[in-house]
Amino acid sequence: MLPQQLVNGVLLGATYALFALGFTLMFGVLRVINLTYGFYFTAGAFVAWFVTRAGGGLWLALPAAALASGVIAVVVDALLLTRLRRARADELASLMVTLGAVLALYAALAALLGPDIRRLPPAVLGNEAISLDGVRVTQAQLLILGASVVLAGGLVWLVRFSRLGLAIRAVAENPDAAGLMGIDTARVAALVSFVSGTLAGAGGVLIGLAFNAIHPYMGEAMMLRGFVVVILGGLGDIFGALVAGLLLGVIEVLTAGYLASGLKEAVAFAILVLVLWTRPAGLFGRPVARRV
Amino acid sequence: MSALEVSGLSVAYGPTEALRGVDLRVAEGETVCLLGANGAGKTTTLRALSGQVRPRAGSIRLDGAEITGMRPHRIAALGLIQVPEGRQVFAALTVAENLTLGAWTLRDPTEAARRRERVLARFPRLRERLGQAAGALSGGEQQMLAIGRALMAGPKLLLLDEPSMGLAPRIVEEIFAVIAELKADGVTLLLVEQNASAALEVSDRAYVLEHGRITLSGPAWKVASDPAVVAAYLGG
């Protein structure tokens, strides 16, 4: 029982980590709390639903959803936040603007497509499972794990080891000085929005796959988890988000398995409050500038 | 032709006028300093030149080409490079990464390596600390890094904003020795300084800025002997 729970928890946590990575990257570099981020998650799931309904396989649906979400993120960020960044508005301003925007986006999508839960075509899911020592892992779970590892690894490579990543880290620390170096900070902001959006969109597809339930407001519930993960991991901390995401997945699955399924969110938020009381800078508590 | 030619430059922050019709030029190879009290508009002048604030009126030309209103990264790519007030090195990044960022617009790795060698030869202490976070350096070392980072860009015109600010007297001497070296190497310099006597000593010409206007300009030796300048800035 326990090994199976742990495996399920890690797989769920991998998706949480993936989702939170984009959110924490956005905050770490662009210094905005962007609540529309949850909508990119919903958008990714819906794009995958449309693609698979049209007969496309998951190998087409996942990249298509990620790219589409990335593009949506760039457009939303440019429309909503460019002005705020230019005016050096504080984080509360971006929080309020994006809160309004995301509620409008969810409502518009629900009005357009209906609020009901949609399911992916059965052929997409691949219900075959591998069993090892009594631990059962489905194909969908393997895909979730593989995609999460590839995307998270790609992000770490981009930020830590590529030339563009150096520009991203420079902009994260001091956008004015980065501009003086000849870095086009607006383009870096767009790139970061795009990358974050692709991570959210991919997360939407994977969660849609894991629970086989896609609906307009799915990003809202995920956003709450995203907050728990980035606060546990430390706002803007990529490594912290990875660890905290896995941790949250395991905690939720164990709570559901050994206590009660309805309690898993209560436990998650109790931990959040506890961390904010005792370690407000997150579990690792690194200074903000060193996190990206 | 002047490397930098500024005419009628005006900048306002909301209703507050920070610069009112500033005329300024720096010839190629020349070292020019801009003096003035706190709040006179010195930093605003440099920020307008590097594109960080938009002028309300006036024109800025670099090597004869209009750069007024361009965004900072475009201006930097044209070779107008600013060492900002308070150094603003990237504290979380290593010394080596800071230098790489200085040559961001240069797409030729051989030339970048050559410039890096020259910077490290000029500032040997940076070579010992290449792998360290820039935030771990002393104030003087950070100023060396900020200047070295700017030199990585191969500047046509180098703007230095208060390079001696907040540094111990011995370090200030070192910084001015570096400025004199840069001048001897033919780098075109526009220097903003609180330390007027040291700035005038190293400069060819000087401008005095008061309440957003140029009130005096001329050869540095002449400005240094102006009674008003002596009274206001040289502690006479």
Short mmCIF file of C-alpha atoms in Angstrom, two decimals, chain A:
data_model
loop_
_atom_site.label_atom_id
_atom_site.label_comp_id
_atom_site.label_asym_id
_atom_site.label_seq_id
_atom_site.Cartn_x
_atom_site.Cartn_y
_atom_site.Cartn_z
CA MET A 1 0.00 0.00 0.00
CA LEU A 2 2.63 2.59 1.05
CA PRO A 3 5.00 2.12 -1.92
CA GLN A 4 2.05 2.56 -4.29
CA GLN A 5 0.97 5.70 -2.43
CA LEU A 6 4.48 7.12 -2.61
CA VAL A 7 4.72 6.46 -6.34
CA ASN A 8 1.34 8.08 -6.93
CA GLY A 9 2.36 11.00 -4.74
CA VAL A 10 5.64 11.60 -6.57
CA LEU A 11 3.89 11.45 -9.95
CA LEU A 12 1.23 13.92 -8.84
CA GLY A 13 3.93 16.05 -7.25
CA ALA A 14 5.93 16.09 -10.48
CA THR A 15 3.00 17.86 -12.15
CA TYR A 16 2.64 20.30 -9.28
CA ALA A 17 6.35 21.04 -9.51
CA LEU A 18 6.12 21.58 -13.27
CA PHE A 19 3.19 23.95 -12.87
CA ALA A 20 4.83 25.86 -10.01
CA LEU A 21 8.12 26.23 -11.91
CA GLY A 22 6.57 28.55 -14.44
CA PHE A 23 4.83 30.57 -11.76
CA THR A 24 7.97 30.97 -9.71
CA LEU A 25 10.03 31.85 -12.82
CA MET A 26 7.54 34.58 -13.70
CA PHE A 27 7.73 36.01 -10.21
CA GLY A 28 11.49 35.64 -9.92
CA VAL A 29 12.28 37.42 -13.19
CA LEU A 30 9.37 39.71 -13.90
CA ARG A 31 8.59 40.58 -10.25
CA VAL A 32 4.86 40.23 -10.77
CA ILE A 33 2.35 37.94 -9.12
CA ASN A 34 0.47 36.88 -12.22
CA LEU A 35 -2.80 35.15 -11.36
CA THR A 36 -3.68 34.66 -15.03
CA TYR A 37 -1.10 31.89 -14.82
CA GLY A 38 -3.86 29.46 -13.78
CA PHE A 39 -5.69 30.23 -17.01
CA TYR A 40 -2.74 29.03 -19.11
CA PHE A 41 -3.14 25.69 -17.35
CA THR A 42 -6.82 25.52 -18.32
CA ALA A 43 -5.99 26.67 -21.85
CA GLY A 44 -3.38 23.93 -22.26
CA ALA A 45 -5.85 21.25 -21.18
CA PHE A 46 -8.49 22.52 -23.61
CA VAL A 47 -6.09 22.71 -26.54
CA ALA A 48 -5.12 19.09 -25.84
CA TRP A 49 -8.80 18.16 -25.68
CA PHE A 50 -9.47 19.77 -29.07
CA VAL A 51 -6.40 18.20 -30.68
CA THR A 52 -7.18 14.70 -29.42
CA ARG A 53 -10.85 15.07 -30.37
CA ALA A 54 -9.71 15.91 -33.88
CA GLY A 55 -7.82 12.65 -33.91
CA GLY A 56 -4.35 13.88 -32.92
CA GLY A 57 -2.30 11.74 -30.55
CA LEU A 58 -0.85 12.93 -27.29
CA TRP A 59 2.51 13.43 -28.99
CA LEU A 60 0.88 16.18 -31.00
CA ALA A 61 -1.50 17.42 -28.31
CA LEU A 62 1.12 18.04 -25.61
CA PRO A 63 3.49 20.25 -27.64
CA ALA A 64 0.57 22.02 -29.32
CA ALA A 65 -1.00 22.80 -25.93
CA ALA A 66 2.33 23.97 -24.50
CA LEU A 67 3.04 26.28 -27.47
CA ALA A 68 -0.48 27.71 -27.53
CA SER A 69 -0.37 28.42 -23.78
CA GLY A 70 3.03 30.06 -24.19
CA VAL A 71 1.68 32.39 -26.87
CA ILE A 72 -1.38 33.23 -24.75
CA ALA A 73 0.92 34.01 -21.82
CA VAL A 74 3.02 36.41 -23.91
CA VAL A 75 -0.06 38.25 -25.16
CA VAL A 76 -1.73 38.47 -21.74
CA ASP A 77 1.48 39.62 -20.07
CA ALA A 78 2.10 42.27 -22.71
CA LEU A 79 -1.47 43.56 -22.53
CA LEU A 80 -1.84 43.60 -18.75
CA LEU A 81 1.56 44.08 -17.24
CA THR A 82 3.84 46.04 -19.57
CA ARG A 83 2.40 49.31 -18.31
CA LEU A 84 2.72 48.27 -14.67
CA ARG A 85 6.33 47.24 -15.14
CA ARG A 86 7.14 50.52 -16.84
CA ALA A 87 5.56 52.43 -13.97
CA ARG A 88 7.41 50.19 -11.47
CA ALA A 89 4.13 49.41 -9.76
CA ASP A 90 4.36 47.18 -6.69
CA GLU A 91 3.33 43.54 -6.51
CA LEU A 92 -0.12 44.35 -5.15
CA ALA A 93 -0.97 46.20 -8.38
CA SER A 94 -0.13 43.20 -10.56
CA LEU A 95 -2.02 40.93 -8.16
CA MET A 96 -5.22 42.98 -8.44
CA VAL A 97 -5.02 43.50 -12.22
CA THR A 98 -4.40 39.82 -12.92
CA LEU A 99 -7.06 38.72 -10.42
CA GLY A 100 -9.68 40.66 -12.35
CA ALA A 101 -8.33 39.47 -15.67
CA VAL A 102 -8.24 35.80 -14.74
CA LEU A 103 -11.81 35.78 -13.44
CA ALA A 104 -12.92 37.38 -16.69
CA LEU A 105 -10.96 34.82 -18.72
CA TYR A 106 -12.43 31.83 -16.85
CA ALA A 107 -15.95 33.23 -17.15
CA ALA A 108 -15.50 33.90 -20.87
CA LEU A 109 -14.23 30.37 -21.47
CA ALA A 110 -17.09 28.86 -19.46
CA ALA A 111 -19.60 30.96 -21.39
CA LEU A 112 -18.04 29.94 -24.69
CA LEU A 113 -17.60 26.22 -24.11
CA GLY A 114 -19.90 25.44 -21.20
CA PRO A 115 -18.88 24.65 -17.64
CA ASP A 116 -19.23 20.85 -17.84
CA ILE A 117 -16.40 18.41 -17.37
CA ARG A 118 -14.93 17.02 -20.58
CA ARG A 119 -13.08 13.74 -20.98
CA LEU A 120 -10.25 12.87 -23.32
CA PRO A 121 -11.01 10.19 -25.94
CA PRO A 122 -10.36 6.72 -24.41
CA ALA A 123 -7.74 5.88 -27.05
CA VAL A 124 -5.52 8.70 -25.79
CA LEU A 125 -5.24 7.51 -22.24
CA GLY A 126 -3.47 4.19 -22.73
CA ASN A 127 -4.79 2.19 -19.81
CA GLU A 128 -2.10 -0.46 -19.95
CA ALA A 129 -0.08 -0.53 -16.76
CA ILE A 130 3.25 -1.89 -15.64
CA SER A 131 3.39 -3.76 -12.36
CA LEU A 132 6.54 -4.10 -10.33
CA ASP A 133 6.54 -5.66 -6.86
CA GLY A 134 2.85 -4.90 -6.57
CA VAL A 135 3.34 -1.22 -7.49
CA ARG A 136 1.21 -0.33 -10.49
CA VAL A 137 2.19 2.48 -12.84
CA THR A 138 -0.03 3.43 -15.79
CA GLN A 139 1.22 4.63 -19.15
CA ALA A 140 -0.30 8.02 -18.46
CA GLN A 141 1.67 8.25 -15.23
CA LEU A 142 4.88 7.35 -17.04
CA LEU A 143 4.19 10.06 -19.58
CA ILE A 144 3.60 12.56 -16.77
CA LEU A 145 6.88 11.65 -15.16
CA GLY A 146 8.82 11.72 -18.44
CA ALA A 147 7.36 15.04 -19.56
CA SER A 148 7.92 16.64 -16.15
CA VAL A 149 11.55 15.54 -16.00
CA VAL A 150 12.27 16.72 -19.56
CA LEU A 151 10.57 20.10 -19.10
CA ALA A 152 12.01 20.81 -15.65
CA GLY A 153 15.47 19.73 -16.83
CA GLY A 154 15.11 21.93 -19.91
CA LEU A 155 14.20 24.90 -17.76
CA VAL A 156 17.14 24.43 -15.41
CA TRP A 157 19.46 24.13 -18.42
CA LEU A 158 18.00 27.26 -20.03
CA VAL A 159 18.31 29.40 -16.91
CA ARG A 160 21.58 28.09 -15.50
CA PHE A 161 23.68 27.18 -18.50
CA SER A 162 22.56 28.97 -21.65
CA ARG A 163 23.49 32.44 -22.91
CA LEU A 164 19.85 33.47 -22.77
CA GLY A 165 19.68 32.20 -19.20
CA LEU A 166 22.45 34.62 -18.25
CA ALA A 167 20.34 37.46 -19.63
CA ILE A 168 17.32 36.12 -17.74
CA ARG A 169 19.26 36.05 -14.48
CA ALA A 170 20.62 39.55 -15.11
CA VAL A 171 17.12 40.92 -15.75
CA ALA A 172 15.85 39.11 -12.63
CA GLU A 173 18.42 40.85 -10.49
CA ASN A 174 18.48 44.34 -11.99
CA PRO A 175 16.48 45.13 -15.13
CA ASP A 176 17.91 48.66 -15.42
CA ALA A 177 21.50 47.48 -15.34
CA ALA A 178 20.62 44.66 -17.76
CA GLY A 179 19.33 47.27 -20.21
CA LEU A 180 22.63 49.15 -19.92
CA MET A 181 24.40 45.92 -20.97
CA GLY A 182 22.47 46.03 -24.25
CA ILE A 183 19.95 43.38 -23.21
CA ASP A 184 16.48 43.99 -24.62
CA THR A 185 14.58 43.58 -21.35
CA ALA A 186 11.16 43.61 -23.04
CA ARG A 187 12.19 40.63 -25.17
CA VAL A 188 13.51 38.78 -22.13
CA ALA A 189 10.17 39.45 -20.38
CA ALA A 190 8.31 38.03 -23.38
CA LEU A 191 10.58 34.98 -23.45
CA VAL A 192 10.05 34.34 -19.74
CA SER A 193 6.27 34.68 -20.18
CA PHE A 194 6.40 32.23 -23.07
CA VAL A 195 8.43 29.65 -21.17
CA SER A 196 6.20 29.98 -18.10
CA GLY A 197 3.08 29.64 -20.23
CA THR A 198 4.37 26.46 -21.88
CA LEU A 199 5.04 24.94 -18.45
CA ALA A 200 1.52 25.80 -17.24
CA GLY A 201 -0.04 24.49 -20.46
CA ALA A 202 1.92 21.24 -20.30
CA GLY A 203 0.88 20.90 -16.64
CA GLY A 204 -2.76 21.32 -17.70
CA VAL A 205 -2.49 18.51 -20.23
CA LEU A 206 -0.80 16.19 -17.75
CA ILE A 207 -3.29 16.84 -14.94
CA GLY A 208 -6.14 16.51 -17.43
CA LEU A 209 -4.65 13.17 -18.33
CA ALA A 210 -4.10 12.05 -14.73
CA PHE A 211 -7.68 12.77 -13.62
CA ASN A 212 -9.30 12.65 -17.06
CA ALA A 213 -11.34 15.73 -16.27
CA ILE A 214 -11.09 19.01 -18.17
CA HIS A 215 -13.18 22.07 -17.31
CA PRO A 216 -12.77 25.86 -17.47
CA TYR A 217 -12.07 26.39 -13.76
CA MET A 218 -9.48 23.65 -13.35
CA GLY A 219 -6.75 26.28 -13.33
CA GLU A 220 -8.23 27.91 -10.26
CA ALA A 221 -7.83 24.87 -8.02
CA MET A 222 -4.35 24.35 -9.44
CA MET A 223 -3.39 27.95 -8.75
CA LEU A 224 -4.05 27.44 -5.05
CA ARG A 225 -1.65 24.50 -5.10
CA GLY A 226 0.78 26.61 -7.10
CA PHE A 227 0.78 29.13 -4.27
CA VAL A 228 1.43 26.45 -1.67
CA VAL A 229 4.36 25.12 -3.73
CA VAL A 230 6.04 28.45 -4.46
CA ILE A 231 5.68 29.63 -0.88
CA LEU A 232 7.04 26.34 0.48
CA GLY A 233 9.88 26.48 -2.01
CA GLY A 234 10.47 30.22 -1.67
CA LEU A 235 9.06 32.74 -4.18
CA GLY A 236 11.25 32.76 -7.27
CA ASP A 237 13.24 29.67 -6.24
CA ILE A 238 13.38 27.10 -9.06
CA PHE A 239 15.01 24.33 -7.07
CA GLY A 240 12.69 25.04 -4.14
CA ALA A 241 9.63 24.71 -6.38
CA LEU A 242 10.83 21.30 -7.62
CA VAL A 243 11.26 19.92 -4.12
CA ALA A 244 8.13 21.53 -2.69
CA GLY A 245 6.01 20.31 -5.62
CA LEU A 246 7.04 16.70 -5.06
CA LEU A 247 6.51 17.12 -1.35
CA LEU A 248 2.99 18.48 -1.80
CA GLY A 249 2.05 15.62 -4.13
CA VAL A 250 3.21 13.01 -1.65
CA ILE A 251 1.50 14.77 1.28
CA GLU A 252 -1.81 14.99 -0.61
CA VAL A 253 -1.78 11.35 -1.63
CA LEU A 254 -0.82 10.16 1.84
CA THR A 255 -3.49 12.33 3.45
CA ALA A 256 -6.11 10.98 1.06
CA GLY A 257 -4.93 7.41 1.60
CA TYR A 258 -4.54 7.35 5.38
CA LEU A 259 -6.78 10.14 6.67
CA ALA A 260 -9.57 11.22 4.38
CA SER A 261 -9.67 12.31 0.78
CA GLY A 262 -11.53 15.49 1.67
CA LEU A 263 -8.76 16.54 4.05
CA LYS A 264 -5.93 16.72 1.53
CA GLU A 265 -6.44 20.39 0.75
CA ALA A 266 -6.87 21.25 4.44
CA VAL A 267 -3.53 19.60 5.18
CA ALA A 268 -1.85 21.39 2.26
CA PHE A 269 -3.03 24.78 3.50
CA ALA A 270 -2.24 24.01 7.11
CA ILE A 271 1.33 23.38 5.99
CA LEU A 272 1.29 26.62 4.04
CA VAL A 273 0.25 28.62 7.10
CA LEU A 274 2.81 26.82 9.24
CA VAL A 275 5.61 27.61 6.80
CA LEU A 276 4.58 31.25 6.59
CA TRP A 277 4.67 31.47 10.37
CA THR A 278 7.97 29.77 10.90
CA ARG A 279 9.94 30.20 7.67
CA PRO A 280 8.43 33.07 5.67
CA ALA A 281 11.22 32.90 3.07
CA GLY A 282 10.30 29.28 2.29
CA LEU A 283 11.77 25.96 3.38
CA PHE A 284 15.18 26.81 1.96
CA GLY A 285 15.04 30.50 2.82
CA ARG A 286 17.54 31.68 0.22
CA PRO A 287 17.80 35.36 -0.58
CA VAL A 288 15.59 36.23 -3.53
CA ALA A 289 18.35 37.29 -5.92
CA ARG A 290 20.04 33.87 -5.78
CA ARG A 291 17.02 31.79 -6.59
CA VAL A 292 16.57 32.02 -10.34
#
